XYZ file of C-alpha atoms in Angstrom:
434
model
C 93.388 -55.099 -66.676
C 96.104 -53.744 -64.351
C 95.161 -50.160 -65.210
C 91.515 -50.936 -64.489
C 92.351 -52.387 -61.065
C 94.383 -49.308 -60.198
C 91.536 -47.056 -61.376
C 89.056 -49.078 -59.304
C 91.185 -48.731 -56.163
C 91.637 -45.008 -56.711
C 87.879 -44.639 -57.173
C 87.344 -46.417 -53.837
C 89.866 -44.112 -52.221
C 88.311 -40.864 -53.425
C 84.798 -42.096 -52.670
C 85.808 -42.428 -49.022
C 85.829 -46.247 -49.009
C 88.479 -48.073 -47.020
C 91.372 -49.606 -48.898
C 91.399 -53.381 -49.213
C 94.305 -55.799 -49.429
C 97.308 -56.256 -47.189
C 99.619 -53.647 -48.683
C 97.423 -50.794 -49.953
C 96.631 -49.496 -46.431
C 100.274 -50.016 -45.495
C 101.357 -47.997 -48.544
C 99.184 -45.061 -47.497
C 100.477 -45.182 -43.920
C 104.117 -45.403 -45.056
C 103.572 -42.422 -47.366
C 102.120 -40.475 -44.440
C 105.133 -41.402 -42.308
C 107.325 -40.001 -45.091
C 105.343 -36.793 -45.665
C 104.562 -35.728 -42.084
C 108.167 -34.740 -41.122
C 108.489 -32.795 -44.385
C 105.246 -30.896 -43.752
C 106.315 -30.120 -40.180
C 109.832 -29.046 -41.163
C 108.908 -25.371 -40.719
C 107.386 -26.042 -37.313
C 110.315 -27.705 -35.568
C 108.856 -27.069 -32.117
C 105.929 -29.389 -32.846
C 106.925 -33.047 -32.197
C 106.699 -35.198 -35.306
C 104.702 -37.837 -33.421
C 101.923 -35.286 -32.919
C 101.715 -34.870 -36.680
C 101.743 -38.653 -37.120
C 98.810 -39.120 -34.748
C 96.936 -36.289 -36.494
C 97.616 -37.887 -39.895
C 96.242 -41.187 -38.609
C 93.095 -39.449 -37.381
C 92.697 -37.818 -40.797
C 92.833 -41.051 -42.840
C 91.089 -43.182 -40.205
C 87.385 -43.858 -39.666
C 86.925 -40.567 -37.776
C 87.416 -38.490 -40.948
C 88.200 -39.807 -44.430
C 87.868 -43.507 -43.626
C 90.584 -44.611 -46.059
C 92.109 -47.045 -43.533
C 90.384 -49.118 -40.861
C 91.925 -50.189 -37.582
C 91.435 -53.909 -38.215
C 93.874 -54.229 -41.128
C 95.939 -57.322 -40.122
C 99.266 -56.328 -41.686
C 99.110 -52.791 -40.348
C 98.037 -54.013 -36.913
C 100.966 -56.437 -36.671
C 103.525 -53.837 -37.753
C 102.028 -51.320 -35.332
C 102.405 -53.813 -32.477
C 106.035 -54.357 -33.464
C 106.469 -50.580 -33.529
C 104.931 -50.331 -30.060
C 107.308 -53.005 -28.740
C 110.225 -51.251 -30.446
C 109.237 -47.950 -28.858
C 109.241 -49.518 -25.387
C 112.537 -51.239 -26.207
C 114.116 -47.927 -27.242
C 112.811 -46.319 -24.041
C 114.645 -48.960 -22.010
C 117.734 -48.587 -24.174
C 117.738 -44.843 -23.460
C 118.232 -45.416 -19.719
C 121.716 -45.054 -18.321
C 121.632 -46.557 -14.846
C 125.092 -45.219 -14.099
C 123.374 -41.862 -13.551
C 121.871 -43.266 -10.357
C 125.272 -43.493 -8.743
C 127.372 -41.010 -10.690
C 128.656 -37.845 -9.098
C 126.661 -34.822 -10.168
C 128.637 -31.975 -11.767
C 128.189 -28.416 -10.745
C 128.029 -26.899 -7.306
C 124.691 -25.104 -7.376
C 122.538 -24.956 -4.296
C 123.152 -27.526 -1.601
C 120.412 -30.135 -1.293
C 119.538 -33.781 -1.659
C 120.731 -35.759 -4.667
C 118.907 -36.148 -7.979
C 117.899 -39.756 -7.285
C 116.047 -38.965 -4.068
C 114.407 -35.901 -5.578
C 113.107 -38.170 -8.334
C 111.846 -40.770 -5.840
C 110.036 -38.290 -3.587
C 108.676 -36.429 -6.600
C 107.164 -39.626 -7.986
C 105.602 -40.548 -4.624
C 103.998 -37.109 -4.449
C 102.830 -37.525 -8.058
C 101.080 -40.792 -7.168
C 99.349 -39.207 -4.161
C 98.114 -36.201 -6.158
C 97.057 -38.320 -9.126
C 95.155 -40.769 -6.896
C 93.318 -37.926 -5.160
C 92.259 -36.427 -8.473
C 91.303 -39.773 -10.027
C 89.132 -40.712 -7.039
C 87.267 -37.416 -7.416
C 86.745 -38.088 -11.137
C 85.341 -41.529 -10.338
C 83.109 -40.061 -7.608
C 81.470 -37.700 -10.118
C 81.166 -40.434 -12.756
C 83.777 -39.188 -15.239
C 85.871 -42.393 -15.166
C 85.210 -46.036 -14.361
C 88.472 -47.061 -12.703
C 90.317 -44.448 -10.610
C 93.425 -46.622 -10.110
C 94.226 -46.925 -13.788
C 93.639 -43.198 -14.228
C 96.053 -42.635 -11.329
C 98.783 -44.491 -13.204
C 97.913 -42.760 -16.469
C 98.311 -39.333 -14.866
C 101.582 -40.419 -13.223
C 103.324 -41.170 -16.510
C 105.759 -38.935 -18.314
C 107.560 -39.234 -21.656
C 111.257 -40.015 -21.955
C 110.774 -39.602 -25.690
C 110.086 -35.894 -25.129
C 112.346 -35.205 -22.132
C 115.560 -36.716 -23.534
C 115.585 -34.871 -26.914
C 114.853 -31.529 -25.216
C 117.665 -32.000 -22.709
C 120.051 -33.125 -25.452
C 119.162 -30.144 -27.620
C 119.819 -27.812 -24.688
C 123.035 -29.720 -23.771
C 121.720 -30.167 -20.236
C 121.974 -33.959 -19.876
C 125.266 -33.785 -17.953
C 124.234 -30.844 -15.736
C 122.847 -31.213 -12.230
C 119.387 -29.977 -13.248
C 119.390 -32.083 -16.401
C 120.272 -35.254 -14.518
C 117.578 -34.570 -11.918
C 114.929 -34.098 -14.619
C 116.153 -37.185 -16.461
C 116.117 -39.355 -13.342
C 112.615 -38.168 -12.459
C 111.416 -39.111 -15.958
C 113.189 -42.491 -15.826
C 111.647 -43.378 -12.461
C 108.191 -42.242 -13.568
C 108.389 -44.286 -16.780
C 109.819 -47.398 -15.154
C 107.637 -47.489 -12.045
C 104.358 -46.663 -13.783
C 105.113 -49.329 -16.377
C 105.681 -51.868 -13.600
C 102.570 -50.812 -11.672
C 100.430 -50.963 -14.828
C 101.592 -54.543 -15.371
C 100.712 -55.439 -11.770
C 97.337 -53.701 -12.149
C 96.491 -55.657 -15.300
C 97.432 -58.932 -13.616
C 95.255 -58.206 -10.567
C 92.313 -57.105 -12.709
C 92.616 -60.160 -14.976
C 93.302 -62.976 -12.482
C 92.824 -61.395 -9.070
C 95.332 -61.099 -6.240
C 97.022 -64.476 -6.684
C 100.527 -65.880 -6.560
C 100.691 -65.487 -10.347
C 101.699 -61.874 -9.723
C 105.045 -63.190 -8.500
C 105.678 -64.425 -12.042
C 105.801 -60.797 -13.162
C 108.562 -60.118 -10.656
C 110.310 -63.200 -12.065
C 110.604 -61.297 -15.340
C 113.447 -59.322 -13.754
C 115.486 -62.462 -13.073
C 116.452 -63.094 -16.735
C 117.643 -59.478 -16.970
C 120.051 -60.085 -14.096
C 121.160 -63.513 -15.351
C 121.729 -62.423 -18.957
C 123.517 -59.317 -17.734
C 125.957 -61.345 -15.613
C 126.425 -63.862 -18.429
C 126.932 -61.138 -20.997
C 129.400 -59.178 -18.883
C 131.407 -62.357 -18.346
C 131.609 -63.482 -21.981
C 130.955 -60.487 -24.218
C 133.927 -58.597 -22.798
C 136.386 -61.284 -23.901
C 138.744 -60.026 -26.651
C 137.992 -62.973 -28.961
C 134.223 -62.462 -28.662
C 134.507 -58.696 -29.126
C 136.678 -59.198 -32.205
C 134.134 -61.602 -33.715
C 131.228 -59.242 -32.992
C 133.060 -56.283 -34.503
C 133.771 -58.325 -37.641
C 130.092 -59.217 -38.008
C 128.723 -55.846 -36.879
C 128.657 -54.272 -40.330
C 127.981 -55.326 -43.905
C 125.269 -57.949 -44.416
C 125.627 -59.702 -41.047
C 124.665 -56.736 -38.804
C 125.005 -59.141 -35.874
C 124.504 -56.521 -33.164
C 121.260 -55.309 -34.722
C 120.042 -58.897 -34.995
C 121.029 -59.493 -31.380
C 119.066 -56.421 -30.239
C 115.962 -57.645 -32.087
C 116.421 -61.113 -30.587
C 116.566 -59.654 -27.073
C 113.462 -57.535 -27.669
C 111.332 -60.369 -29.074
C 112.601 -62.817 -26.446
C 111.474 -60.583 -23.585
C 108.145 -59.851 -25.271
C 107.494 -63.588 -25.566
C 108.676 -64.156 -21.990
C 106.308 -61.439 -20.760
C 103.414 -63.107 -22.585
C 104.276 -66.493 -21.062
C 104.400 -65.004 -17.566
C 101.148 -63.102 -18.012
C 102.824 -59.674 -18.031
C 102.162 -56.834 -20.441
C 104.174 -56.382 -23.619
C 105.273 -52.931 -22.496
C 107.224 -54.280 -19.505
C 108.852 -57.112 -21.459
C 110.039 -54.882 -24.301
C 111.173 -52.211 -21.836
C 113.250 -54.697 -19.812
C 114.746 -55.987 -23.051
C 115.906 -52.448 -23.803
C 117.295 -52.122 -20.283
C 119.319 -55.320 -20.770
C 120.619 -54.098 -24.137
C 121.609 -50.802 -22.492
C 123.454 -52.611 -19.702
C 125.322 -54.855 -22.150
C 126.237 -52.103 -24.617
C 129.689 -50.628 -24.361
C 131.207 -47.280 -25.318
C 131.899 -48.613 -28.825
C 128.240 -49.431 -29.483
C 127.164 -45.894 -30.341
C 126.832 -46.945 -33.981
C 124.400 -49.675 -32.930
C 122.133 -47.079 -31.305
C 122.136 -45.041 -34.521
C 121.141 -48.123 -36.513
C 118.339 -48.992 -34.090
C 117.147 -45.381 -34.180
C 117.088 -45.546 -37.972
C 115.103 -48.796 -38.003
C 112.707 -47.821 -35.224
C 112.025 -44.176 -35.975
C 112.424 -44.720 -39.702
C 109.654 -47.323 -39.998
C 108.107 -49.170 -37.071
C 107.508 -46.404 -34.508
C 105.845 -43.958 -36.966
C 103.518 -46.789 -38.026
C 102.498 -47.243 -34.408
C 101.645 -43.569 -33.857
C 99.738 -43.310 -37.135
C 97.859 -46.457 -36.127
C 96.986 -44.780 -32.813
C 95.449 -41.937 -34.801
C 93.554 -44.396 -37.008
C 92.057 -45.969 -33.890
C 91.008 -42.578 -32.507
C 87.208 -42.581 -32.147
C 86.167 -38.976 -32.689
C 82.468 -39.844 -32.850
C 82.540 -41.489 -29.412
C 84.233 -38.371 -28.037
C 81.841 -35.887 -29.651
C 78.727 -37.870 -28.718
C 79.730 -37.963 -25.045
C 79.305 -34.527 -23.482
C 80.994 -35.766 -20.331
C 84.157 -36.346 -22.368
C 84.143 -32.671 -23.408
C 84.431 -31.706 -19.765
C 86.811 -34.566 -18.972
C 89.367 -33.372 -21.537
C 90.125 -29.971 -19.915
C 90.043 -31.595 -16.465
C 92.597 -34.237 -17.497
C 94.714 -31.645 -19.288
C 94.774 -29.343 -16.266
C 95.544 -32.270 -13.959
C 98.341 -33.451 -16.267
C 100.171 -30.157 -15.741
C 99.184 -29.327 -12.149
C 100.137 -32.740 -10.728
C 103.612 -32.710 -12.270
C 104.263 -29.047 -11.452
C 103.285 -29.514 -7.804
C 105.426 -32.639 -7.482
C 108.336 -30.796 -9.133
C 108.259 -28.222 -6.337
C 110.481 -30.715 -4.512
C 113.172 -29.572 -6.947
C 113.306 -26.469 -4.740
C 115.398 -28.547 -2.338
C 118.301 -28.092 -4.750
C 117.226 -25.517 -7.358
C 115.502 -22.170 -7.726
C 111.841 -21.453 -8.435
C 112.321 -20.922 -12.165
C 114.233 -24.204 -12.598
C 111.664 -26.101 -10.524
C 108.684 -24.718 -12.455
C 110.382 -25.343 -15.812
C 111.210 -28.921 -14.759
C 107.580 -29.524 -13.814
C 106.440 -28.293 -17.213
C 108.876 -30.563 -19.079
C 108.032 -33.767 -17.172
C 104.340 -32.978 -17.737
C 104.817 -34.215 -21.304
C 103.055 -37.519 -21.966
C 103.172 -39.564 -25.110
C 103.925 -43.240 -25.686
C 103.316 -44.666 -22.213
C 100.061 -42.794 -21.566
C 98.747 -44.006 -24.939
C 99.886 -47.539 -24.124
C 98.230 -47.463 -20.694
C 95.045 -46.074 -22.206
C 94.924 -48.803 -24.854
C 95.414 -51.441 -22.145
C 92.577 -49.922 -20.130
C 90.357 -49.842 -23.215
C 91.050 -53.511 -23.912
C 90.207 -54.444 -20.313
C 87.054 -52.305 -20.264
C 88.474 -50.088 -17.515
C 87.992 -46.955 -19.628
C 85.513 -46.112 -22.385
C 86.161 -45.148 -26.014
C 85.407 -41.497 -25.253
C 87.829 -41.471 -22.307
C 90.490 -43.104 -24.469
C 89.991 -40.373 -27.077
C 90.322 -37.682 -24.391
C 93.555 -39.272 -23.118
C 95.034 -39.357 -26.636
C 94.231 -35.650 -27.011
C 95.902 -34.970 -23.645
C 99.009 -36.787 -24.896
C 99.054 -34.712 -28.088
C 98.570 -31.391 -26.281
C 101.093 -32.015 -23.482
C 103.707 -33.324 -25.935
C 103.271 -30.110 -27.943
C 103.191 -27.454 -25.225
C 105.446 -28.873 -22.488
C 108.745 -28.396 -24.393
C 107.629 -24.922 -25.489
C 106.865 -23.912 -21.896
C 110.173 -25.366 -20.656
C 112.196 -23.372 -23.197
C 110.159 -20.241 -22.409
C 110.670 -20.525 -18.644
C 114.306 -21.556 -18.920
C 115.771 -19.876 -22.016
C 119.218 -21.047 -23.174
C 122.029 -19.122 -21.516
C 124.350 -17.248 -23.797
C 127.807 -18.706 -24.261
C 130.062 -16.116 -22.632
C 133.247 -18.171 -22.866
C 136.219 -16.429 -24.492
C 137.248 -17.980 -27.777
C 141.026 -18.199 -28.105
C 142.583 -18.266 -31.556
C 146.068 -19.688 -31.866
C 148.169 -18.947 -34.942
C 151.058 -21.322 -35.655
C 154.096 -20.212 -37.598
C 156.627 -17.358 -37.632
C 156.227 -16.159 -41.193
C 155.371 -12.566 -42.102
C 151.769 -13.534 -42.808
C 151.435 -15.258 -39.425
C 152.855 -12.212 -37.639
C 150.419 -9.903 -39.414
C 147.463 -12.135 -38.494
């Protein structure tokens, strides 16, 4: 009987029917999450998330149809992965960079923080101008949401590239990082405000969204007062490993608490989870590096890949192909995604050269998680169509692939010209000969 059931399910699979049950679709998605990094091992310059989205498109309704987007278990885990991704984005932020002294002399100019602020303002102006033109010619329904979508960037792409190039602590690296942080944080906040206005109108309920920042401040002050006590630190360190894993449990509690709080206040999940990550970042100390590794393992080992594969499953290729306007919209959005960020990055010329400024613009042109999140929110609200959502997902895939390549091409790694000194200890004959 068991063998017959397995045969029946395999027959459904190879006949192109969707898998049924709670765990069969999840099994296929988990296997894809396992296989995609292995298949892309030879192509290290291609982000794994691009392969995950492509794998989701392959097994989703657009191609093979093995998995549908309405599977309840998969949908729930994908939502958790989405919240975890936003949480990890907030955890990645180091607000001490806003006030830290910037190493390196370089060219005199304004500080990284103000370059990031002015660059984002210019990004909003350029994106709004382009989005209004798209709406005028009937390509998009809502120019304001498209403005925010084009203003996003991807910390998930920027941070790994800077870390790989060992540029995080340099003046240019900190300026790029701050620009990405401001773009991610501010667009996330504006998207939440936009959703509230579109859902309930311009009412006093919008102030409740601002109230979401109050718990961050209160828990931060409370945590700094009590978590730094030696007795509390000793207890946490005792329970940090083995089966207790108290710090990991605390991080999950913070994330879910802020997601629930955001729902109660009428804010979007993305802002709640992001602020939870910000709070966890503020409360973490120098000895919590192991906690970040554990959260990376949990998030990028399971939940976050499920989210990106689920995005691919929800990709509606038919809606994109049947809409000729979407064919033209895709290259327009792709060109705008690069041009807007490159033009706004010209403000980097206040402190850096042309090559550094152009390379910075290419890197912060990368979009991924936030643009997909904003697009899904717009799709749910009816602000964008299925074909536009498909075009935006393709823009995310293409920019996430080519932006790091262009950055490394424009700004190749400098050769290490430092002299390596070898010291030989000892006064024996062998030491003298060496």
